[in-house]
Structures are given as C-alpha cells and as structure tokens.
Amino acid sequence: MSNHSTTKSILKKALLRKKKKSESTFKYILFLLHLWLGLIVGGVICFIAITGSLYVFKHEVEDLSVYSSIHREAPAESIVSIDVVQANFEASYDKTPHKITIPEKTNHNIRVQFTERGKAGITAFADRETGEIIGELSPSVPKFFNTIMFLHRWFNMENFKLGRQITAACTLVFMVLLISGLILWFPKTGKKNAWRNKFSFGFRYKFSVWNRDLHINMGMYTFIFLIVVAWTGIFFTYGWVKDITVNSLKPAELRQEASHSHNQKSQRKPSGGNQQKKKALEVNLDVLLAEANQHLNYTGDLSVMLSGKGISSPTIRKKNTHNLLGAQLYDDVKFSDKGKLMKVDLFKDRPLYQKVGSMIKPIHTGEILGLKSKIFAFILSLFAAYLPISGYIMWFKKLKGRSEKQSA
C-alpha cells in the first residue's frame, strides 16, 4: 500500500471512527458533528477568545499608563467647577468634550473625554481642585485596544460586515460544540462510579490524560458561563438573538409599536445632509450637577455626558454599586439643552427588558461586577481558547496512534 493511500486511510479512520457497540446512534452522530465542527472552527474560536481576554483589562492598562495624572498625592479638599474643566479642555484641544467624569475617590483627578468613532479620540485629566489639564492618555494605548477589539469582532477586515458575520457564525458553532459536549459528557445510567469519574481529574497521570480531563470535565464546569459569554457576543450581530433576549420581554403593544417604527424607518428616504447643527448649551453644568445629585443621593463615580451614542441632550450619569452583588449599574438624570429637567431614569425603575438590555455588554466584557468579574472573565476567556487547543491535541494523539498502529 502506498504512503498516500495509507495516510488517506488513517485520516478517514480518524474522522469516521467506528460506532461502539454500547453507543447509541444519536451519540455517535453527535460525536462526529462535535469532532468535525471543532476541527473546522477551533482555530477561529481560539483567536476570538484570546483577543477577548486581551481586551478585558483595557481600562486598567490605560489607567496604569497615566497613573501620575490620575492619582493625587493627597485627597482633594474641594472640587473645581465643571464649567472650568470644560473651558480648559476646549482651550487646550479646541474641541468640546463629550464626557467629564468625576471619580468617587477624592484622591483621583477628573477624566475628560472627546470620542471619535473608530478612533482613539482624546482622554485628558484635569486637576480635581483647579481644573487645570495636567495629563493626557497616549493615543497609542487606546489605538492598541481598538485594534484588539476590531480583531475580536470582525478580524479587522476591511469588509467589517462580513467579518462580523464570520465571527458570529463561529461563536454560534461554539455554542453548538458546548451543548453537544454536554450531551456527550453525561455518563451512562447504571454504570459503576459513572458520575464520580466524570468529575475527577487525572493530573497525576501523563499530559494526555489531564489534557483530556481538562477538555471534557472543565468544559462542563464552565458550560453555563461560556454559553452566556457566547450568547451575549452574538447579541450584537443577530437580530433574532436580541428578539429572544430583550424584545420578548417587552409588552405586546411595545413590540408592535417598535415593529411599526422600524418599518417606517426602513421606508424613509435618506436625508440630503442638511441636518441642523446641535445647539450650544444655554446652562451652567454645575447647576445641572447640583440638581442631579438631589435625585442621585448616594456615592459613586459621576459623569457629565454632553453627547455620544444614545445621548441627545445633557445627561448626568452615576455609577450605582449599592446592591447585593455590587454590580455596576447606572442611573441617569436627563436635561434639555436649556437645563430643564426632562427625566430621572433610575435603573431600579426601568422595565425588565431595559434592565436586561443595558447589562448585555458589561456581562460580555466582564465589567458587570468590577475587577473581580474581570479577573474571572479573563481566566474564562483563556480556558475558552484552550478548549479547541486541547481538542486538537486529543485528535492528533489518536491520529498519531493510528499511524503508528498502521506502520507496525
């Protein structure tokens, strides 16, 4: 037999193993599906998971790079006017800031941001007492993390829509692999020590044994977390995922209204670009801040948001961690451009579908519980990256074993 035909025979046996006597047809087909899908998309899943793990500590790395600008030697005894901070930023950069954040900690300075879609933007720091611009985040740091994010979401492809579809499809396949792995993992009923064996690890044995146990058993330990991360990832690409996760929680009348509004929007002709410029604010920001604090009477990082995604008018946003799990939830107080109070939007008062929708992204990125959930998300991402690697190792070991057996 020629080497070519021998290799072909080995590959065929490795991809189409014989059905075991005690194995059901369903599990046999499921095993082949799990194997083939894993071999095809395993590398892509590994890449998505690794880039995701690199992005987890974006804010911490950025803050570390400008540590001296953020941290004060001593806590501030007073706080400067927000209008002074805005004026100093505009004088330094000739741009109106989009967001001014006052940290809860009095030994931290004020963060001022000007954001641009797809670009690093400007992040500067103002002295908490004087409002003087004392430092700036190097554009290279957010540029690096933007690249990581583009790689994670659409492989930084020029045709980002195609890249997003590929990423989402592979993530969906990853969920299929997790579910099929769970079904294959379940032990046979009546078998002695079946459940105990499924929860044991062979770390004291050779590498191939603990690699197998890590792939199979640890995959089950982390199953629910990996499913949640994958689901919240494809939420941003597939409309049907959003419908299941958020829109299904809306009252029937709101769902009909949203559908009607979407149809009208799709039929509307694009404007000729004669949009009016946003009017300048006619109010003192400190006045808005004082009024907002009357409604948000608790401690937390506070942001003055002048524009940005979902922000059409001045909004005061406060981070609220005063809950059972310490989750980072946000309350908003919205004003008109003339300073009239428009709405007090507290997280606890929002309908369920809005609460769920606002938590999708922080759950996916690991920000929902602060640093502790970020550490967990980082470890989980690394394990998600190792799952296909361990699967490849198991398959190549069998392939090597068949090759040695064939040549013997």
PDB file of N, CA, C and O in Angstrom, residues 98 115 306-312:
ATOM      1  N   HIS A  98     -17.016  65.304  25.205  1.00  0.00           N
ATOM      2  CA  HIS A  98     -18.257  64.546  25.175  1.00  0.00           C
ATOM      3  C   HIS A  98     -18.639  64.035  26.563  1.00  0.00           C
ATOM      4  O   HIS A  98     -19.819  63.821  26.839  1.00  0.00           O
ATOM      5  N   THR A 115     -14.557  61.709  22.122  1.00  0.00           N
ATOM      6  CA  THR A 115     -14.530  60.424  21.418  1.00  0.00           C
ATOM      7  C   THR A 115     -14.837  60.587  19.942  1.00  0.00           C
ATOM      8  O   THR A 115     -15.617  61.461  19.544  1.00  0.00           O
ATOM      9  N   LEU A 306     -22.266  65.004  27.498  1.00  0.00           N
ATOM     10  CA  LEU A 306     -22.784  66.074  26.649  1.00  0.00           C
ATOM     11  C   LEU A 306     -23.245  65.571  25.288  1.00  0.00           C
ATOM     12  O   LEU A 306     -24.108  66.162  24.659  1.00  0.00           O
ATOM     13  N   SER A 307     -22.655  64.484  24.815  1.00  0.00           N
ATOM     14  CA  SER A 307     -23.071  63.875  23.543  1.00  0.00           C
ATOM     15  C   SER A 307     -22.458  62.493  23.451  1.00  0.00           C
ATOM     16  O   SER A 307     -21.622  62.112  24.262  1.00  0.00           O
ATOM     17  N   GLY A 308     -22.861  61.759  22.441  1.00  0.00           N
ATOM     18  CA  GLY A 308     -22.364  60.399  22.256  1.00  0.00           C
ATOM     19  C   GLY A 308     -23.489  59.467  21.893  1.00  0.00           C
ATOM     20  O   GLY A 308     -24.630  59.885  21.693  1.00  0.00           O
ATOM     21  N   LYS A 309     -23.191  58.165  21.812  1.00  0.00           N
ATOM     22  CA  LYS A 309     -24.189  57.177  21.429  1.00  0.00           C
ATOM     23  C   LYS A 309     -25.323  57.128  22.456  1.00  0.00           C
ATOM     24  O   LYS A 309     -25.107  56.893  23.631  1.00  0.00           O
ATOM     25  N   GLY A 310     -26.537  57.370  21.994  1.00  0.00           N
ATOM     26  CA  GLY A 310     -27.703  57.329  22.865  1.00  0.00           C
ATOM     27  C   GLY A 310     -27.881  58.573  23.706  1.00  0.00           C
ATOM     28  O   GLY A 310     -28.795  58.653  24.515  1.00  0.00           O
ATOM     29  N   ILE A 311     -27.012  59.566  23.526  1.00  0.00           N
ATOM     30  CA  ILE A 311     -27.089  60.812  24.309  1.00  0.00           C
ATOM     31  C   ILE A 311     -27.456  61.954  23.365  1.00  0.00           C
ATOM     32  O   ILE A 311     -26.644  62.391  22.547  1.00  0.00           O
ATOM     33  N   SER A 312     -28.689  62.433  23.443  1.00  0.00           N
ATOM     34  CA  SER A 312     -29.148  63.517  22.565  1.00  0.00           C
ATOM     35  C   SER A 312     -29.216  64.856  23.291  1.00  0.00           C
ATOM     36  O   SER A 312     -29.363  65.900  22.667  1.00  0.00           O
TER      37      SER A 312
END
